[in-house]
JSON list of C-alpha atoms in Angstrom, two decimals:
[
{"chain": "A", "resi": 1, "resn": "MET", "atom": "CA", "xyz": [-0.02, 17.65, 4.30]},
{"chain": "A", "resi": 2, "resn": "ALA", "atom": "CA", "xyz": [1.11, 14.90, 6.50]},
{"chain": "A", "resi": 3, "resn": "GLU", "atom": "CA", "xyz": [4.54, 13.67, 6.14]},
{"chain": "A", "resi": 4, "resn": "TYR", "atom": "CA", "xyz": [5.73, 9.72, 6.89]},
{"chain": "A", "resi": 5, "resn": "ILE", "atom": "CA", "xyz": [9.50, 9.32, 7.58]},
{"chain": "A", "resi": 6, "resn": "ILE", "atom": "CA", "xyz": [10.94, 5.88, 6.12]},
{"chain": "A", "resi": 7, "resn": "ARG", "atom": "CA", "xyz": [13.92, 5.05, 8.12]},
{"chain": "A", "resi": 8, "resn": "ARG", "atom": "CA", "xyz": [16.85, 2.95, 7.35]},
{"chain": "A", "resi": 9, "resn": "GLY", "atom": "CA", "xyz": [16.40, 0.90, 10.37]},
{"chain": "A", "resi": 10, "resn": "LYS", "atom": "CA", "xyz": [13.64, 0.76, 12.79]},
{"chain": "A", "resi": 11, "resn": "PRO", "atom": "CA", "xyz": [10.49, 1.77, 11.28]},
{"chain": "A", "resi": 12, "resn": "ASP", "atom": "CA", "xyz": [7.95, 4.36, 12.24]},
{"chain": "A", "resi": 13, "resn": "ASP", "atom": "CA", "xyz": [4.12, 3.61, 12.47]},
{"chain": "A", "resi": 14, "resn": "ALA", "atom": "CA", "xyz": [1.54, 4.97, 9.99]},
{"chain": "A", "resi": 15, "resn": "TRP", "atom": "CA", "xyz": [-1.97, 4.57, 11.22]},
{"chain": "A", "resi": 16, "resn": "VAL", "atom": "CA", "xyz": [-4.82, 3.96, 8.73]},
{"chain": "A", "resi": 17, "resn": "ALA", "atom": "CA", "xyz": [-7.39, 5.92, 10.79]},
{"chain": "A", "resi": 18, "resn": "CYS", "atom": "CA", "xyz": [-9.19, 8.22, 8.37]},
{"chain": "A", "resi": 19, "resn": "TYR", "atom": "CA", "xyz": [-12.47, 6.64, 7.41]},
{"chain": "A", "resi": 20, "resn": "PRO", "atom": "CA", "xyz": [-13.95, 9.58, 5.41]},
{"chain": "A", "resi": 21, "resn": "TRP", "atom": "CA", "xyz": [-17.13, 7.50, 4.18]},
{"chain": "A", "resi": 22, "resn": "PRO", "atom": "CA", "xyz": [-18.61, 6.06, 7.47]},
{"chain": "A", "resi": 23, "resn": "MET", "atom": "CA", "xyz": [-19.86, 2.52, 6.91]},
{"chain": "A", "resi": 24, "resn": "GLY", "atom": "CA", "xyz": [-19.75, 1.59, 10.84]},
{"chain": "A", "resi": 25, "resn": "TYR", "atom": "CA", "xyz": [-16.63, -0.58, 10.52]},
{"chain": "A", "resi": 26, "resn": "GLU", "atom": "CA", "xyz": [-13.23, 0.77, 11.03]},
{"chain": "A", "resi": 27, "resn": "PRO", "atom": "CA", "xyz": [-10.38, -1.74, 11.84]},
{"chain": "A", "resi": 28, "resn": "LYS", "atom": "CA", "xyz": [-7.20, -0.52, 13.37]},
{"chain": "A", "resi": 29, "resn": "VAL", "atom": "CA", "xyz": [-4.32, -0.87, 10.80]},
{"chain": "A", "resi": 30, "resn": "ARG", "atom": "CA", "xyz": [-0.65, 0.03, 10.99]},
{"chain": "A", "resi": 31, "resn": "ALA", "atom": "CA", "xyz": [1.84, 0.55, 8.10]},
{"chain": "A", "resi": 32, "resn": "GLN", "atom": "CA", "xyz": [5.40, 0.45, 8.72]},
{"chain": "A", "resi": 33, "resn": "LEU", "atom": "CA", "xyz": [8.14, 1.03, 5.83]},
{"chain": "A", "resi": 34, "resn": "THR", "atom": "CA", "xyz": [11.95, 1.00, 6.09]},
{"chain": "A", "resi": 35, "resn": "TRP", "atom": "CA", "xyz": [14.35, 1.31, 3.16]},
{"chain": "A", "resi": 36, "resn": "SER", "atom": "CA", "xyz": [17.76, -0.39, 2.29]},
{"chain": "A", "resi": 37, "resn": "GLU", "atom": "CA", "xyz": [19.69, -0.29, -1.03]},
{"chain": "A", "resi": 38, "resn": "HIS", "atom": "CA", "xyz": [17.72, -3.19, -1.76]},
{"chain": "A", "resi": 39, "resn": "GLY", "atom": "CA", "xyz": [14.33, -1.54, -1.87]},
{"chain": "A", "resi": 40, "resn": "LEU", "atom": "CA", "xyz": [11.51, -0.51, -0.01]},
{"chain": "A", "resi": 41, "resn": "HIS", "atom": "CA", "xyz": [10.43, -2.75, 2.79]},
{"chain": "A", "resi": 42, "resn": "VAL", "atom": "CA", "xyz": [6.72, -2.92, 3.56]},
{"chain": "A", "resi": 43, "resn": "ALA", "atom": "CA", "xyz": [4.66, -4.37, 6.76]},
{"chain": "A", "resi": 44, "resn": "MET", "atom": "CA", "xyz": [1.12, -3.77, 7.37]},
{"chain": "A", "resi": 45, "resn": "THR", "atom": "CA", "xyz": [-1.32, -5.12, 9.90]},
{"chain": "A", "resi": 46, "resn": "ALA", "atom": "CA", "xyz": [-5.07, -5.11, 10.28]},
{"chain": "A", "resi": 47, "resn": "TRP", "atom": "CA", "xyz": [-6.60, -5.85, 13.48]},
{"chain": "A", "resi": 48, "resn": "GLU", "atom": "CA", "xyz": [-9.97, -7.44, 12.54]},
{"chain": "A", "resi": 49, "resn": "GLN", "atom": "CA", "xyz": [-11.54, -10.57, 13.94]},
{"chain": "A", "resi": 50, "resn": "THR", "atom": "CA", "xyz": [-13.06, -11.58, 10.75]},
{"chain": "A", "resi": 51, "resn": "ILE", "atom": "CA", "xyz": [-11.42, -11.82, 7.41]},
{"chain": "A", "resi": 52, "resn": "VAL", "atom": "CA", "xyz": [-12.54, -13.03, 3.74]},
{"chain": "A", "resi": 53, "resn": "ALA", "atom": "CA", "xyz": [-9.98, -14.07, 1.18]},
{"chain": "A", "resi": 54, "resn": "LYS", "atom": "CA", "xyz": [-11.53, -15.36, -2.27]},
{"chain": "A", "resi": 55, "resn": "GLU", "atom": "CA", "xyz": [-9.36, -13.89, -4.96]},
{"chain": "A", "resi": 56, "resn": "TRP", "atom": "CA", "xyz": [-6.57, -16.07, -5.82]},
{"chain": "A", "resi": 57, "resn": "ARG", "atom": "CA", "xyz": [-5.38, -14.69, -9.31]},
{"chain": "A", "resi": 58, "resn": "MET", "atom": "CA", "xyz": [-2.72, -12.33, -9.43]},
{"chain": "A", "resi": 59, "resn": "GLY", "atom": "CA", "xyz": [-3.97, -9.16, -10.73]},
{"chain": "A", "resi": 60, "resn": "GLY", "atom": "CA", "xyz": [-7.44, -10.03, -9.64]},
{"chain": "A", "resi": 61, "resn": "MET", "atom": "CA", "xyz": [-9.94, -7.90, -7.64]},
{"chain": "A", "resi": 62, "resn": "VAL", "atom": "CA", "xyz": [-8.21, -8.38, -4.11]},
{"chain": "A", "resi": 63, "resn": "CYS", "atom": "CA", "xyz": [-9.98, -5.16, -3.00]},
{"chain": "A", "resi": 64, "resn": "GLN", "atom": "CA", "xyz": [-13.33, -6.90, -2.77]},
{"chain": "A", "resi": 65, "resn": "ASP", "atom": "CA", "xyz": [-11.58, -9.20, -0.13]},
{"chain": "A", "resi": 66, "resn": "SER", "atom": "CA", "xyz": [-9.93, -7.95, 3.26]},
{"chain": "A", "resi": 67, "resn": "CYS", "atom": "CA", "xyz": [-7.30, -6.08, 1.67]},
{"chain": "A", "resi": 68, "resn": "MET", "atom": "CA", "xyz": [-4.49, -3.76, 2.61]},
{"chain": "A", "resi": 69, "resn": "GLU", "atom": "CA", "xyz": [-3.00, -1.34, 0.17]},
{"chain": "A", "resi": 70, "resn": "PHE", "atom": "CA", "xyz": [0.15, 0.78, -0.52]},
{"chain": "A", "resi": 71, "resn": "PHE", "atom": "CA", "xyz": [-0.05, 3.56, -3.24]},
{"chain": "A", "resi": 72, "resn": "PHE", "atom": "CA", "xyz": [3.09, 5.44, -3.76]},
{"chain": "A", "resi": 73, "resn": "GLN", "atom": "CA", "xyz": [4.85, 7.87, -6.55]},
{"chain": "A", "resi": 74, "resn": "PRO", "atom": "CA", "xyz": [8.73, 7.05, -6.61]},
{"chain": "A", "resi": 75, "resn": "MET", "atom": "CA", "xyz": [9.59, 10.26, -8.69]},
{"chain": "A", "resi": 76, "resn": "PRO", "atom": "CA", "xyz": [6.46, 12.59, -8.08]},
{"chain": "A", "resi": 77, "resn": "GLU", "atom": "CA", "xyz": [8.69, 15.74, -9.37]},
{"chain": "A", "resi": 78, "resn": "SER", "atom": "CA", "xyz": [9.32, 14.11, -12.80]},
{"chain": "A", "resi": 79, "resn": "ASP", "atom": "CA", "xyz": [6.91, 11.27, -13.26]},
{"chain": "A", "resi": 80, "resn": "ALA", "atom": "CA", "xyz": [3.16, 11.45, -12.46]},
{"chain": "A", "resi": 81, "resn": "ARG", "atom": "CA", "xyz": [2.76, 7.64, -12.58]},
{"chain": "A", "resi": 82, "resn": "TYR", "atom": "CA", "xyz": [2.08, 5.86, -9.08]},
{"chain": "A", "resi": 83, "resn": "ILE", "atom": "CA", "xyz": [2.01, 2.22, -8.23]},
{"chain": "A", "resi": 84, "resn": "ASN", "atom": "CA", "xyz": [-0.56, 0.69, -6.47]},
{"chain": "A", "resi": 85, "resn": "ILE", "atom": "CA", "xyz": [-0.22, -2.52, -4.44]},
{"chain": "A", "resi": 86, "resn": "GLU", "atom": "CA", "xyz": [-3.08, -4.34, -3.11]},
{"chain": "A", "resi": 87, "resn": "LEU", "atom": "CA", "xyz": [-2.96, -7.75, -1.29]},
{"chain": "A", "resi": 88, "resn": "ASN", "atom": "CA", "xyz": [-5.51, -10.24, 0.49]},
{"chain": "A", "resi": 89, "resn": "PRO", "atom": "CA", "xyz": [-4.93, -12.44, 3.44]},
{"chain": "A", "resi": 90, "resn": "LEU", "atom": "CA", "xyz": [-3.98, -15.16, 0.88]},
{"chain": "A", "resi": 91, "resn": "GLY", "atom": "CA", "xyz": [-1.11, -12.86, -0.40]},
{"chain": "A", "resi": 92, "resn": "VAL", "atom": "CA", "xyz": [-2.46, -12.45, -3.68]},
{"chain": "A", "resi": 93, "resn": "MET", "atom": "CA", "xyz": [-1.44, -8.96, -5.10]},
{"chain": "A", "resi": 94, "resn": "HIS", "atom": "CA", "xyz": [-3.01, -6.55, -7.33]},
{"chain": "A", "resi": 95, "resn": "ILE", "atom": "CA", "xyz": [-0.05, -4.27, -8.68]},
{"chain": "A", "resi": 96, "resn": "GLY", "atom": "CA", "xyz": [-0.99, -1.59, -11.11]},
{"chain": "A", "resi": 97, "resn": "ILE", "atom": "CA", "xyz": [1.26, 1.35, -12.74]},
{"chain": "A", "resi": 98, "resn": "GLY", "atom": "CA", "xyz": [-0.15, 4.56, -14.09]},
{"chain": "A", "resi": 99, "resn": "ALA", "atom": "CA", "xyz": [-0.68, 8.25, -13.96]},
{"chain": "A", "resi": 100, "resn": "ALA", "atom": "CA", "xyz": [-4.47, 7.82, -13.38]},
{"chain": "A", "resi": 101, "resn": "ARG", "atom": "CA", "xyz": [-7.29, 5.10, -12.56]},
{"chain": "A", "resi": 102, "resn": "GLN", "atom": "CA", "xyz": [-8.03, 4.67, -16.18]},
{"chain": "A", "resi": 103, "resn": "GLY", "atom": "CA", "xyz": [-5.18, 3.17, -18.32]},
{"chain": "A", "resi": 104, "resn": "ARG", "atom": "CA", "xyz": [-3.12, 1.38, -15.86]},
{"chain": "A", "resi": 105, "resn": "THR", "atom": "CA", "xyz": [-0.83, -1.56, -16.71]},
{"chain": "A", "resi": 106, "resn": "VAL", "atom": "CA", "xyz": [-1.51, -4.62, -14.18]},
{"chain": "A", "resi": 107, "resn": "ILE", "atom": "CA", "xyz": [1.24, -6.67, -13.44]},
{"chain": "A", "resi": 108, "resn": "MET", "atom": "CA", "xyz": [0.18, -10.17, -13.83]},
{"chain": "A", "resi": 109, "resn": "GLU", "atom": "CA", "xyz": [3.14, -12.04, -12.22]},
{"chain": "A", "resi": 110, "resn": "TYR", "atom": "CA", "xyz": [4.68, -11.16, -8.96]},
{"chain": "A", "resi": 111, "resn": "PRO", "atom": "CA", "xyz": [7.84, -9.28, -9.22]},
{"chain": "A", "resi": 112, "resn": "GLU", "atom": "CA", "xyz": [11.13, -11.13, -8.21]},
{"chain": "A", "resi": 113, "resn": "GLY", "atom": "CA", "xyz": [11.63, -11.19, -4.52]},
{"chain": "A", "resi": 114, "resn": "MET", "atom": "CA", "xyz": [8.14, -9.58, -4.02]},
{"chain": "A", "resi": 115, "resn": "ARG", "atom": "CA", "xyz": [5.99, -12.42, -3.00]},
{"chain": "A", "resi": 116, "resn": "PRO", "atom": "CA", "xyz": [4.32, -11.31, 0.20]},
{"chain": "A", "resi": 117, "resn": "GLU", "atom": "CA", "xyz": [5.03, -13.38, 3.73]},
{"chain": "A", "resi": 118, "resn": "ILE", "atom": "CA", "xyz": [1.36, -13.41, 5.48]},
{"chain": "A", "resi": 119, "resn": "GLN", "atom": "CA", "xyz": [0.92, -14.12, 9.24]},
{"chain": "A", "resi": 120, "resn": "ILE", "atom": "CA", "xyz": [-2.81, -14.57, 10.34]},
{"chain": "A", "resi": 121, "resn": "ILE", "atom": "CA", "xyz": [-3.75, -14.69, 13.99]},
{"chain": "A", "resi": 122, "resn": "ALA", "atom": "CA", "xyz": [-7.32, -16.24, 13.86]},
{"chain": "A", "resi": 123, "resn": "GLY", "atom": "CA", "xyz": [-9.79, -13.92, 15.55]},
{"chain": "A", "resi": 124, "resn": "GLU", "atom": "CA", "xyz": [-7.38, -11.16, 16.16]},
{"chain": "A", "resi": 125, "resn": "CYS", "atom": "CA", "xyz": [-5.12, -9.65, 13.06]},
{"chain": "A", "resi": 126, "resn": "TRP", "atom": "CA", "xyz": [-3.37, -10.50, 10.00]},
{"chain": "A", "resi": 127, "resn": "THR", "atom": "CA", "xyz": [-0.17, -9.10, 8.88]},
{"chain": "A", "resi": 128, "resn": "ALA", "atom": "CA", "xyz": [1.52, -8.86, 5.35]},
{"chain": "A", "resi": 129, "resn": "ARG", "atom": "CA", "xyz": [5.41, -8.23, 4.65]},
{"chain": "A", "resi": 130, "resn": "TYR", "atom": "CA", "xyz": [7.04, -7.70, 1.23]},
{"chain": "A", "resi": 131, "resn": "THR", "atom": "CA", "xyz": [10.15, -6.00, -0.29]},
{"chain": "A", "resi": 132, "resn": "ILE", "atom": "CA", "xyz": [9.46, -3.74, -3.27]},
{"chain": "A", "resi": 133, "resn": "ARG", "atom": "CA", "xyz": [13.12, -4.15, -4.93]},
{"chain": "A", "resi": 134, "resn": "THR", "atom": "CA", "xyz": [15.24, -1.50, -5.97]},
{"chain": "A", "resi": 135, "resn": "ASP", "atom": "CA", "xyz": [15.92, -3.25, -9.46]},
{"chain": "A", "resi": 136, "resn": "TRP", "atom": "CA", "xyz": [12.22, -3.57, -10.18]},
{"chain": "A", "resi": 137, "resn": "LEU", "atom": "CA", "xyz": [11.41, 0.11, -9.39]},
{"chain": "A", "resi": 138, "resn": "SER", "atom": "CA", "xyz": [14.56, 1.34, -11.27]},
{"chain": "A", "resi": 139, "resn": "SER", "atom": "CA", "xyz": [13.40, -0.82, -14.26]},
{"chain": "A", "resi": 140, "resn": "LEU", "atom": "CA", "xyz": [9.94, 1.12, -14.31]},
{"chain": "A", "resi": 141, "resn": "PHE", "atom": "CA", "xyz": [11.43, 4.42, -13.21]},
{"chain": "A", "resi": 142, "resn": "PRO", "atom": "CA", "xyz": [14.92, 4.88, -14.59]},
{"chain": "A", "resi": 143, "resn": "GLY", "atom": "CA", "xyz": [17.23, 6.53, -12.13]},
{"chain": "A", "resi": 144, "resn": "TRP", "atom": "CA", "xyz": [15.25, 5.54, -8.90]},
{"chain": "A", "resi": 145, "resn": "ALA", "atom": "CA", "xyz": [17.56, 4.53, -6.14]},
{"chain": "A", "resi": 146, "resn": "PRO", "atom": "CA", "xyz": [16.61, 4.99, -2.47]},
{"chain": "A", "resi": 147, "resn": "ARG", "atom": "CA", "xyz": [18.91, 7.41, -0.70]},
{"chain": "A", "resi": 148, "resn": "GLU", "atom": "CA", "xyz": [18.60, 9.48, 2.31]},
{"chain": "A", "resi": 149, "resn": "GLY", "atom": "CA", "xyz": [16.66, 12.67, 1.68]},
{"chain": "A", "resi": 150, "resn": "MET", "atom": "CA", "xyz": [14.61, 11.29, -1.32]},
{"chain": "A", "resi": 151, "resn": "ARG", "atom": "CA", "xyz": [10.97, 12.29, -1.11]},
{"chain": "A", "resi": 152, "resn": "MET", "atom": "CA", "xyz": [8.15, 10.34, -2.60]},
{"chain": "A", "resi": 153, "resn": "ARG", "atom": "CA", "xyz": [4.41, 10.69, -2.12]},
{"chain": "A", "resi": 154, "resn": "GLY", "atom": "CA", "xyz": [1.89, 7.92, -1.18]},
{"chain": "A", "resi": 155, "resn": "ASN", "atom": "CA", "xyz": [-1.11, 6.73, 1.01]},
{"chain": "A", "resi": 156, "resn": "PHE", "atom": "CA", "xyz": [-1.78, 3.62, 3.12]},
{"chain": "A", "resi": 157, "resn": "PHE", "atom": "CA", "xyz": [-5.37, 1.84, 2.67]},
{"chain": "A", "resi": 158, "resn": "LYS", "atom": "CA", "xyz": [-7.50, -0.54, 4.29]},
{"chain": "A", "resi": 159, "resn": "CYS", "atom": "CA", "xyz": [-10.85, -1.80, 2.51]},
{"chain": "A", "resi": 160, "resn": "ASP", "atom": "CA", "xyz": [-13.32, -4.62, 2.09]},
{"chain": "A", "resi": 161, "resn": "GLU", "atom": "CA", "xyz": [-16.19, -4.72, -0.20]},
{"chain": "A", "resi": 162, "resn": "THR", "atom": "CA", "xyz": [-17.83, -7.80, 1.30]},
{"chain": "A", "resi": 163, "resn": "ILE", "atom": "CA", "xyz": [-18.40, -8.95, 4.98]},
{"chain": "A", "resi": 164, "resn": "HIS", "atom": "CA", "xyz": [-17.64, -5.54, 6.52]},
{"chain": "A", "resi": 165, "resn": "PRO", "atom": "CA", "xyz": [-17.43, -2.94, 3.72]},
{"chain": "A", "resi": 166, "resn": "HIS", "atom": "CA", "xyz": [-15.29, -0.06, 4.66]},
{"chain": "A", "resi": 167, "resn": "PHE", "atom": "CA", "xyz": [-12.64, 2.57, 3.22]},
{"chain": "A", "resi": 168, "resn": "GLY", "atom": "CA", "xyz": [-9.90, 3.61, 5.32]},
{"chain": "A", "resi": 169, "resn": "CYS", "atom": "CA", "xyz": [-6.68, 5.79, 4.65]},
{"chain": "A", "resi": 170, "resn": "TRP", "atom": "CA", "xyz": [-3.52, 7.29, 6.32]},
{"chain": "A", "resi": 171, "resn": "HIS", "atom": "CA", "xyz": [-3.54, 10.40, 4.44]},
{"chain": "A", "resi": 172, "resn": "PRO", "atom": "CA", "xyz": [-7.17, 12.14, 4.08]},
{"chain": "A", "resi": 173, "resn": "VAL", "atom": "CA", "xyz": [-8.97, 11.67, 0.63]},
{"chain": "A", "resi": 174, "resn": "HIS", "atom": "CA", "xyz": [-11.22, 14.23, -0.37]},
{"chain": "A", "resi": 175, "resn": "THR", "atom": "CA", "xyz": [-13.67, 12.44, -2.79]},
{"chain": "A", "resi": 176, "resn": "LYS", "atom": "CA", "xyz": [-17.70, 12.03, -2.23]},
{"chain": "A", "resi": 177, "resn": "GLU", "atom": "CA", "xyz": [-17.62, 8.32, -3.15]},
{"chain": "A", "resi": 178, "resn": "PRO", "atom": "CA", "xyz": [-14.78, 5.91, -1.91]},
{"chain": "A", "resi": 179, "resn": "ASP", "atom": "CA", "xyz": [-11.81, 6.38, -4.30]},
{"chain": "A", "resi": 180, "resn": "PHE", "atom": "CA", "xyz": [-8.02, 5.61, -3.34]},
{"chain": "A", "resi": 181, "resn": "HIS", "atom": "CA", "xyz": [-6.82, 6.56, -7.13]},
{"chain": "A", "resi": 182, "resn": "THR", "atom": "CA", "xyz": [-6.48, 10.21, -6.04]},
{"chain": "A", "resi": 183, "resn": "PRO", "atom": "CA", "xyz": [-2.76, 11.10, -6.09]},
{"chain": "A", "resi": 184, "resn": "ASP", "atom": "CA", "xyz": [-3.58, 14.62, -5.32]},
{"chain": "A", "resi": 185, "resn": "ASP", "atom": "CA", "xyz": [-4.42, 13.12, -1.86]},
{"chain": "A", "resi": 186, "resn": "PHE", "atom": "CA", "xyz": [-1.18, 11.34, -1.29]},
{"chain": "A", "resi": 187, "resn": "GLY", "atom": "CA", "xyz": [1.15, 12.30, 1.67]},
{"chain": "A", "resi": 188, "resn": "GLU", "atom": "CA", "xyz": [4.60, 13.08, 1.60]},
{"chain": "A", "resi": 189, "resn": "LEU", "atom": "CA", "xyz": [7.18, 10.09, 2.23]},
{"chain": "A", "resi": 190, "resn": "LEU", "atom": "CA", "xyz": [10.71, 11.05, 3.15]},
{"chain": "A", "resi": 191, "resn": "LEU", "atom": "CA", "xyz": [13.66, 8.62, 3.44]},
{"chain": "A", "resi": 192, "resn": "ALA", "atom": "CA", "xyz": [15.87, 9.23, 6.35]},
{"chain": "A", "resi": 193, "resn": "THR", "atom": "CA", "xyz": [18.31, 7.31, 8.59]}
]
């Protein structure tokens, strides 16, 4: 099982380089996470010349647009639920919480302080940055607080179901058809200094 170190300062790179369902389009994607007492700080960049962003509703089907995603289990030893955070180049998010694909609670408003910052360099790449705040996570997962040595599980994804269909991941997914809702395929996430 792969491990990604989430550092308190300078981020390490995690590359979405596994495309288990070949479709002929495999953009280069980098994910970077850091942590502080305030929460988890996420930055993802996709290098692709053409992007699409049509979904404008929070909680909508952003996965059909050019989309970058971070799924993670904050407390995998005691709580099977995971959070999926998906977003398109408009900064529109789909956030779900639950233990499986079915029966997920979808968040219909941006959590406080989590509205993403988007940067688009036309014809080259797009970047999304946002913070998953400690107070929001601890309201969903009582007792959660970032600390050195904490272990979580998760995966980073890239997809698009329109102009250039593709489904990529950081940690390999072992399903016949594209499916990111597979927590058994999540890698290890370790908080360190």
